[in-house]
Coordinates of C-alpha atoms and ligand atoms in Angstrom, one line a residue:
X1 CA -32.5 -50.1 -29.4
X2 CA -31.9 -53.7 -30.7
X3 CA -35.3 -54.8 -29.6
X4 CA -37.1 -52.2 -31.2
X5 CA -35.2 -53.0 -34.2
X6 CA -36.0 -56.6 -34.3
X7 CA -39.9 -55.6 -33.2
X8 CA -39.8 -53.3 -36.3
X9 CA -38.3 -55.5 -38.5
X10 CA -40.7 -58.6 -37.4
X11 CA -43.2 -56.1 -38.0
X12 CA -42.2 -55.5 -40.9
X13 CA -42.6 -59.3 -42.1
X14 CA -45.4 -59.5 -40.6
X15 CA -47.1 -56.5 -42.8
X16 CA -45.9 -58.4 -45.6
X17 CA -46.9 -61.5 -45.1
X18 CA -50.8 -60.6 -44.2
X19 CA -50.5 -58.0 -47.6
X20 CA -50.7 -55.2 -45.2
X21 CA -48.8 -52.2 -45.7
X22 CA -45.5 -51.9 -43.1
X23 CA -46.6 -48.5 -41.8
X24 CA -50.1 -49.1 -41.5
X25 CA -49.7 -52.6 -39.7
X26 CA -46.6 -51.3 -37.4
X27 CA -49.0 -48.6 -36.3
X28 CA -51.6 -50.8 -35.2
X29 CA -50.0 -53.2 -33.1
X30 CA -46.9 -50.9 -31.9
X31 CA -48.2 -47.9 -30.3
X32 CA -45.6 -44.8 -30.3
X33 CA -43.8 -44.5 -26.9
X34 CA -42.5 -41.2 -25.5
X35 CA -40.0 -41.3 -23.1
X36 CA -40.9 -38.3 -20.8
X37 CA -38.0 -37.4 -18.6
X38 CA -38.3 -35.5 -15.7
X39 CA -36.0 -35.0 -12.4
X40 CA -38.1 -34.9 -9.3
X41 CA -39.4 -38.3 -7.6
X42 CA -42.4 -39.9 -8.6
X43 CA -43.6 -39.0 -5.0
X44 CA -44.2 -35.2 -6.2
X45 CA -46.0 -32.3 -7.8
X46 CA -43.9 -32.9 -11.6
X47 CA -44.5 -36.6 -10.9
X48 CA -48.0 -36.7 -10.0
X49 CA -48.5 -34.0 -13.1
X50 CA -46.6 -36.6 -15.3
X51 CA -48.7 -39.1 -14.7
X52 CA -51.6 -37.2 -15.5
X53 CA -49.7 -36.1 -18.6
X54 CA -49.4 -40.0 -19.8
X55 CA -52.4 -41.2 -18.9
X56 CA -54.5 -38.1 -20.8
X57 CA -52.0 -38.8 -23.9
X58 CA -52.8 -42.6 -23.9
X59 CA -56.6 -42.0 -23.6
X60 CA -56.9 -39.3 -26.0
X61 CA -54.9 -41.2 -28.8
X62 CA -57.0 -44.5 -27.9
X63 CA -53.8 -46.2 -27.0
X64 CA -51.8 -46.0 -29.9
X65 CA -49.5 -42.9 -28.2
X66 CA -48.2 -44.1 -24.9
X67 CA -45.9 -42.2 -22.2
X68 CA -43.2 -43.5 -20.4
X69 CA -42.7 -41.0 -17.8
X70 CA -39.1 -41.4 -16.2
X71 CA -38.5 -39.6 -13.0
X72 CA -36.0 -39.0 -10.5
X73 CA -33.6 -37.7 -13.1
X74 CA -33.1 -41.6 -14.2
X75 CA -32.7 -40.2 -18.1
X76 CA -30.0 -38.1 -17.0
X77 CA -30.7 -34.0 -15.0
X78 CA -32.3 -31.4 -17.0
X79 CA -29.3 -30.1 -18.9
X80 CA -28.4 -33.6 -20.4
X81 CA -31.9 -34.5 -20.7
X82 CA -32.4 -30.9 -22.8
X83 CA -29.7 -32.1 -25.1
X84 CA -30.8 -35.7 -25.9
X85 CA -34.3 -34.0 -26.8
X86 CA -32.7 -31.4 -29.3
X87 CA -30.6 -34.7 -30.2
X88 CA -33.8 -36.8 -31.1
X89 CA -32.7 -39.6 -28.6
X90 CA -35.4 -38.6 -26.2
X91 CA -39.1 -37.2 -27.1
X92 CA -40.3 -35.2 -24.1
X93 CA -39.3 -33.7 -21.3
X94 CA -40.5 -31.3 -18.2
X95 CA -37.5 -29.2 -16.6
X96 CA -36.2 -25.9 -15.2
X97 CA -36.4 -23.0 -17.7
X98 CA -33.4 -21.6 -15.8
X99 CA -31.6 -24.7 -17.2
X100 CA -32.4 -23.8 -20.7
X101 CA -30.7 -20.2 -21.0
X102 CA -27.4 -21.1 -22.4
X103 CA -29.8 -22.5 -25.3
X104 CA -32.0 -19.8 -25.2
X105 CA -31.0 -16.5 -23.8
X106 CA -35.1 -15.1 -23.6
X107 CA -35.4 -17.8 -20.6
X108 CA -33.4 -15.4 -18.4
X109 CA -36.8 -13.3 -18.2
X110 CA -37.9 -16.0 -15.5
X111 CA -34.9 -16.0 -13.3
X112 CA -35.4 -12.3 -13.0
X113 CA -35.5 -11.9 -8.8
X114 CA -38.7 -11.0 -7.5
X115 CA -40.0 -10.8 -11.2
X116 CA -43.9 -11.8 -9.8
X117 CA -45.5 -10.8 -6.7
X118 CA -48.3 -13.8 -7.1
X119 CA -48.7 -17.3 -8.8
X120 CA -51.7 -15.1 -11.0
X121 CA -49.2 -12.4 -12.5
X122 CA -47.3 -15.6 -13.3
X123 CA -49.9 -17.2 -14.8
X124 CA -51.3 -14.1 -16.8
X125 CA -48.0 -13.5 -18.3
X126 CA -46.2 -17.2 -18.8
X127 CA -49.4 -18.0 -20.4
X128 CA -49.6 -14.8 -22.4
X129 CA -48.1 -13.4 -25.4
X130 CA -44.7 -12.8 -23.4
X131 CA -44.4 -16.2 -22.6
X132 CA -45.6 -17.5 -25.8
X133 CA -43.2 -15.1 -27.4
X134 CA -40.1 -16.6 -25.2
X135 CA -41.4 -20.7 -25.6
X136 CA -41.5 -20.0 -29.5
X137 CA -37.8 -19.3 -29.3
X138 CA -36.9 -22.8 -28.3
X139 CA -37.8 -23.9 -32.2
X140 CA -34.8 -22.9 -33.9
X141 CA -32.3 -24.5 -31.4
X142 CA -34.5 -27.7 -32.2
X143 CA -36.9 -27.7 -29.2
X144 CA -40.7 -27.2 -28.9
X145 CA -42.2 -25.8 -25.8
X146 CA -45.7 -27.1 -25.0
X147 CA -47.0 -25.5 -21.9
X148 CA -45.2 -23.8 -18.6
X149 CA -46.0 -25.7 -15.5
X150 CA -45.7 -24.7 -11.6
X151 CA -42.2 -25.1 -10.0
X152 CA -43.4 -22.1 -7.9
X153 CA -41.5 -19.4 -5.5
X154 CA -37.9 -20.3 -4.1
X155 CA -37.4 -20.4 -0.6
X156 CA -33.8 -20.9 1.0
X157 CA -32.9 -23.4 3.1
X158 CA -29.6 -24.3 5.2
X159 CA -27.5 -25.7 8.1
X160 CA -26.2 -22.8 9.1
X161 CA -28.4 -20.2 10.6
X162 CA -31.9 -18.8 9.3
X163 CA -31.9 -16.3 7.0
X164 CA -33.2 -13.0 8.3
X165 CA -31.6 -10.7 7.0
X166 CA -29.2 -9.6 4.2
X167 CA -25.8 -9.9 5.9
X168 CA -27.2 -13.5 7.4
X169 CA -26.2 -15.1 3.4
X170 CA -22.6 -14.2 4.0
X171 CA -20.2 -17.3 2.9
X172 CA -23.1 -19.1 2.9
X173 CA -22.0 -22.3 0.3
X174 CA -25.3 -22.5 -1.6
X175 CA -26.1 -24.4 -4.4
X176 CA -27.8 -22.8 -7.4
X177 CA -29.2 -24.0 -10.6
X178 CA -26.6 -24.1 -13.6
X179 CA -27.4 -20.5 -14.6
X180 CA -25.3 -17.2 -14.7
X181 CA -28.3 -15.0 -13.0
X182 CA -28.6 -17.4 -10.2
X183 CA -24.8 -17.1 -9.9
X184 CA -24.5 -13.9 -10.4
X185 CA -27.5 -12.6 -7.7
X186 CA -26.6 -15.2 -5.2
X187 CA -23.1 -14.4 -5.1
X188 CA -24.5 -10.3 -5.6
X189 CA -26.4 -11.3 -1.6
X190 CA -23.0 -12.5 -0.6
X191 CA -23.6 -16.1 -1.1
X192 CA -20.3 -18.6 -2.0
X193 CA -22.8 -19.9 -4.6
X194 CA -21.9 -23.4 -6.3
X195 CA -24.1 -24.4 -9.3
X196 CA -24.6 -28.2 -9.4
X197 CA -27.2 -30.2 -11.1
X198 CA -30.1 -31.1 -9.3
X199 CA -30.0 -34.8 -9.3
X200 CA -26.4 -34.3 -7.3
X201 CA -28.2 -31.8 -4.5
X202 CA -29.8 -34.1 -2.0
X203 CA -25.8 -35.8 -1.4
X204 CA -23.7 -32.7 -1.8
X205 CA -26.2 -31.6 1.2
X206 CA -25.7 -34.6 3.2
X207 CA -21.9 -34.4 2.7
X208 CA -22.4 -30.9 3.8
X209 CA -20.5 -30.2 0.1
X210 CA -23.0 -27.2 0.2
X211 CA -24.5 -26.0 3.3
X212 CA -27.9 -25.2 1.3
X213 CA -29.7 -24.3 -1.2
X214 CA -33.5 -23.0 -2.6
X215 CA -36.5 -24.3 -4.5
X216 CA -40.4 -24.0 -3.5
X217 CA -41.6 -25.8 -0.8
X218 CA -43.3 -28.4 -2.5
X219 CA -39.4 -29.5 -3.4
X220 CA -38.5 -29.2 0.3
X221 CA -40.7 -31.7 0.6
X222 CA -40.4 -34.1 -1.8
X223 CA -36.9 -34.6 -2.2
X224 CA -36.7 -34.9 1.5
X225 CA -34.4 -31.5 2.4
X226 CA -35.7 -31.6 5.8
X227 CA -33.7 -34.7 6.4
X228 CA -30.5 -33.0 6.1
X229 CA -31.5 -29.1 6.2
X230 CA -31.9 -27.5 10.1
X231 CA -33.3 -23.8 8.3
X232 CA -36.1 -22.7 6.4
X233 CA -36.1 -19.0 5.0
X234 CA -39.2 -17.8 3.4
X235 CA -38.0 -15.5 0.6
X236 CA -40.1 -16.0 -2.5
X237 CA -37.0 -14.8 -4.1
X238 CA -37.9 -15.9 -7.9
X239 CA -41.3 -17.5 -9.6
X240 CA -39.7 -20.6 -11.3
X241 CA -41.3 -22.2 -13.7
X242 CA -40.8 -25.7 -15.5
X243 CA -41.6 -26.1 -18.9
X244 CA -42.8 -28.9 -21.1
X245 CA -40.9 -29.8 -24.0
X246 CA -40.5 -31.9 -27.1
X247 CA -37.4 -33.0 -29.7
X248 CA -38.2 -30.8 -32.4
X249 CA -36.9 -33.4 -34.9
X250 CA -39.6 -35.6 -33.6
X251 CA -42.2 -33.4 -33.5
X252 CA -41.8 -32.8 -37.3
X253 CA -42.4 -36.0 -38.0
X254 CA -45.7 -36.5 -35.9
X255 CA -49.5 -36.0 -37.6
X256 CA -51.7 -33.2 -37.2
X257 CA -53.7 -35.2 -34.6
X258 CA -50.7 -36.4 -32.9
X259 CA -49.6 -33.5 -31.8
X260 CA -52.9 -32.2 -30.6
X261 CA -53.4 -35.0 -28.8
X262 CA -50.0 -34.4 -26.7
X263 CA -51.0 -30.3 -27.2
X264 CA -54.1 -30.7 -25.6
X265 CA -52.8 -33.7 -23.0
X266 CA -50.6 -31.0 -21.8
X267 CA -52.7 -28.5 -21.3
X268 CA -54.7 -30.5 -19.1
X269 CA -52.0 -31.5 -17.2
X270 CA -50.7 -28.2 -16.7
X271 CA -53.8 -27.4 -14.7
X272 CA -53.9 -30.3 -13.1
X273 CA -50.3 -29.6 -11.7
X274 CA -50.7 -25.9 -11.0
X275 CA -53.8 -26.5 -8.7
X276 CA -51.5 -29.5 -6.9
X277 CA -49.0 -27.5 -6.5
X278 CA -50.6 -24.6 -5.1
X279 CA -52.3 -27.0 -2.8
X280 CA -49.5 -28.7 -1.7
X281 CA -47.9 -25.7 -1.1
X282 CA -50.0 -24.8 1.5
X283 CA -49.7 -27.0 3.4
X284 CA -46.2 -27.8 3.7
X285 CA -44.8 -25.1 6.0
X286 CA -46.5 -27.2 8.3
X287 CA -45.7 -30.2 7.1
X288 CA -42.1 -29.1 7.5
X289 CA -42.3 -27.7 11.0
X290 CA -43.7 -31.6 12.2
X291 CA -40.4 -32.8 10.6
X292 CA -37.8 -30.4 12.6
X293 CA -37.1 -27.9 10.2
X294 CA -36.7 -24.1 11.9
X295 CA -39.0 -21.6 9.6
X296 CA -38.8 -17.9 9.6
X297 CA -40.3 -15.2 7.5
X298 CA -38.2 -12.9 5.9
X299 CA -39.3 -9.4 6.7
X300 CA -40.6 -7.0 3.7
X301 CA -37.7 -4.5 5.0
X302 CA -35.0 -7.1 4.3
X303 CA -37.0 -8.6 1.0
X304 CA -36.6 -5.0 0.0
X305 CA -33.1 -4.9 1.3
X306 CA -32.4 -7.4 -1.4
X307 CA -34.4 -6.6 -3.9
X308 CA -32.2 -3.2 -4.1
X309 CA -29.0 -5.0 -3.8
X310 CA -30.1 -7.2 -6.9
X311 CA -30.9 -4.3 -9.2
X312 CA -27.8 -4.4 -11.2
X313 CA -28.9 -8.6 -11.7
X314 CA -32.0 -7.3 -13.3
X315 CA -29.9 -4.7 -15.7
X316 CA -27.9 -7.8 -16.5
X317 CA -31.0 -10.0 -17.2
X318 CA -32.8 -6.8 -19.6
X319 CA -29.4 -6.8 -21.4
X320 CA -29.7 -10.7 -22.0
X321 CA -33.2 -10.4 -23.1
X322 CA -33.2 -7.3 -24.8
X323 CA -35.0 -4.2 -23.8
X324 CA -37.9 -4.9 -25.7
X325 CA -39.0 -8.2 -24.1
X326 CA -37.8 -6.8 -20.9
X327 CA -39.9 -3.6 -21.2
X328 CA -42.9 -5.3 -22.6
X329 CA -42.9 -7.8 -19.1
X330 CA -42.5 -4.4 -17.1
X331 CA -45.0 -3.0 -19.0
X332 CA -47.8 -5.7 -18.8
X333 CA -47.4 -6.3 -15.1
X334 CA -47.3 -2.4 -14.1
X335 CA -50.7 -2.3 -15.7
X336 CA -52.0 -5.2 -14.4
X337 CA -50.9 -4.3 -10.9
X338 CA -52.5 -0.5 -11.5
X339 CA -56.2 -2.7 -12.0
Ligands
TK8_1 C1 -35.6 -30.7 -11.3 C2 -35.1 -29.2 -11.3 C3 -35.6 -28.5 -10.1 C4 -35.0 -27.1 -10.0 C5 -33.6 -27.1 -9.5 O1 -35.0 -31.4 -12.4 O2 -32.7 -27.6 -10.2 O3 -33.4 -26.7 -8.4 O4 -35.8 -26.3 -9.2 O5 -37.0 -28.4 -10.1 O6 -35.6 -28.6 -12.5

């Protein structure tokens, strides 16, 4: 803060002294920076993508709009980073949408269990009118939603035992995001389930605080689970997606062509990051076998098992989103599915 202060004000004199005008001078030597915050390492899918997100930004704006993208949850995990956006302190951000329901109760639609039965359902619908519909909400609590990225389907992992059937999640101290429908189905399957912030997972795990907890594989991976988780339950439980987001406040104050530029630059990276993901993805079962982990498949009987049991989850969630929203989603994919 105090050095940008004295760079604006030295600016300032600068403009002055050549006759220039402050703004038009400060804009030519100082390019805008955006702190992009984001939680995994730079070693993974939302790092790689962030990357591409910066570097599409500073060529599309001819270097005067550059991204600092800060990773590893260094600007604080997605719930204080959402808060420092809405407070103007920090531009951008990409995080959990399940993160963002207390601010936005439309969010919830995502944490729905077994809500997609492929990465193209979720595609057709985040990038649709639903999910237009649900990012537009994010305005008025002084957010703007850009794009939906790829965090992909959740997979359980523990030290325990593998997960093969429902009875298997008994006491099973899990960790969940900070969200009531997470809670609320995880406990539903029997689970103690413990929310904590993700930046604090990787240690509650080695303390053996938690025993386990779930995110896609590509996760698994980068944040190095296999180091301190034995099991690997394949469950595709829930489609989650992260979203990218800027401080509304700031936004506002941005040009037409700024904010195509970052529009546009996030597009790009969107695909860019769904394709790795999905790549990456495939491979690391694998991947995760060479490093010790024991995998197994949950069966479609037990999936089903627990889809039934989470029924009364999904009542909740159509309640929190209203039965419009919740319709229309059940609505779109039934006919999609019927193609
Ligand atoms: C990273 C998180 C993570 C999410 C979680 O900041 O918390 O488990 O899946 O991707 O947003």
């Amino acid at each position: 803060m105090q050095t940008f202060l004295r760079r604006t004000a030295l600016a300032t004199v600068a403009a002055l002294a050549l006759g220039a005008t402050g703004a038009a001078f400060a804009q030519d030597i100082k390019p805008r920076i955006i702190r992009f915050g984001y939680g995994l390492n730079e070693q993974s899918n939302q790092g790689r993508a962030s990357k591409v997100f910066a570097q599409a930004v500073e060529k599309a704006s001819g270097g005067k709009m550059k991204v600092r993208a800060i990773g590893a949850s260094a600007l604080g995990p997605d719930v204080q980073m959402q808060q420092a956006v809405i407070g103007g302190a920090q531009e951008m951000m990409v995080g959990s949408t399940a993160t963002l329901v207390g601010i936005t109760k439309e969010m919830a639609l995502w944490d729905t269990p077994f809500l997609f039965n492929n990465v193209q359902e979720a595609d057709a619908i985040l990038d649709g009118p639903i999910g237009q519909k649900i990012m537009d909400k994010l305005q008025e609590k002084g957010l703007v939603g850009l794009v939906y990225w790829e965090n992909g389907f959740r997979n359980l992992t523990n030290n325990k035992r593998p997960i093969t059937k429902l009875e298997d999640m008994d006491g099973i101290k899990l960790r969940v995001m900070q969200n009531e429908v997470f809670l609320n189905s995880f406990k539903t399957l029997g689970a103690n389930a413990i929310p904590l912030p993700f930046s604090e997972l990787f240690s509650a795990l080695e303390t053996n605080t938690v025993d386990g907890q779930e995110n896609p594989f590509n996760t698994i991976v980068s944040s190095k689970f296999y180091e301190v988780q034995k099991y690997l339950s394949v469950t595709n439980h829930v489609y989650s997606p992260w979203i990218v987001m800027a401080s509304k406040k700031w936004w506002d104050g941005l040009s037409k062509d700024e904010r195509k530029v970052l529009l546009d630059a996030a597009i790009q990276s969107r695909d860019f990051e769904r394709k790795d993901t999905r790549e990456e993805a495939a491979k690391a079962m694998a991947d995760l076998k060479t490093k010790g982990m024991q995998i197994n498949q949950l069966a479609p009987t037990e999936a089903a098992r627990m889809r039934d049991k989470l029924t009364k989850v999904n009542a909740q969630v159509a309640a929190n989103v209203g039965m419009d929203l919740w319709q229309e989603t059940q609505n779109t994919l039934t006919k999609m599915r019927s193609k």
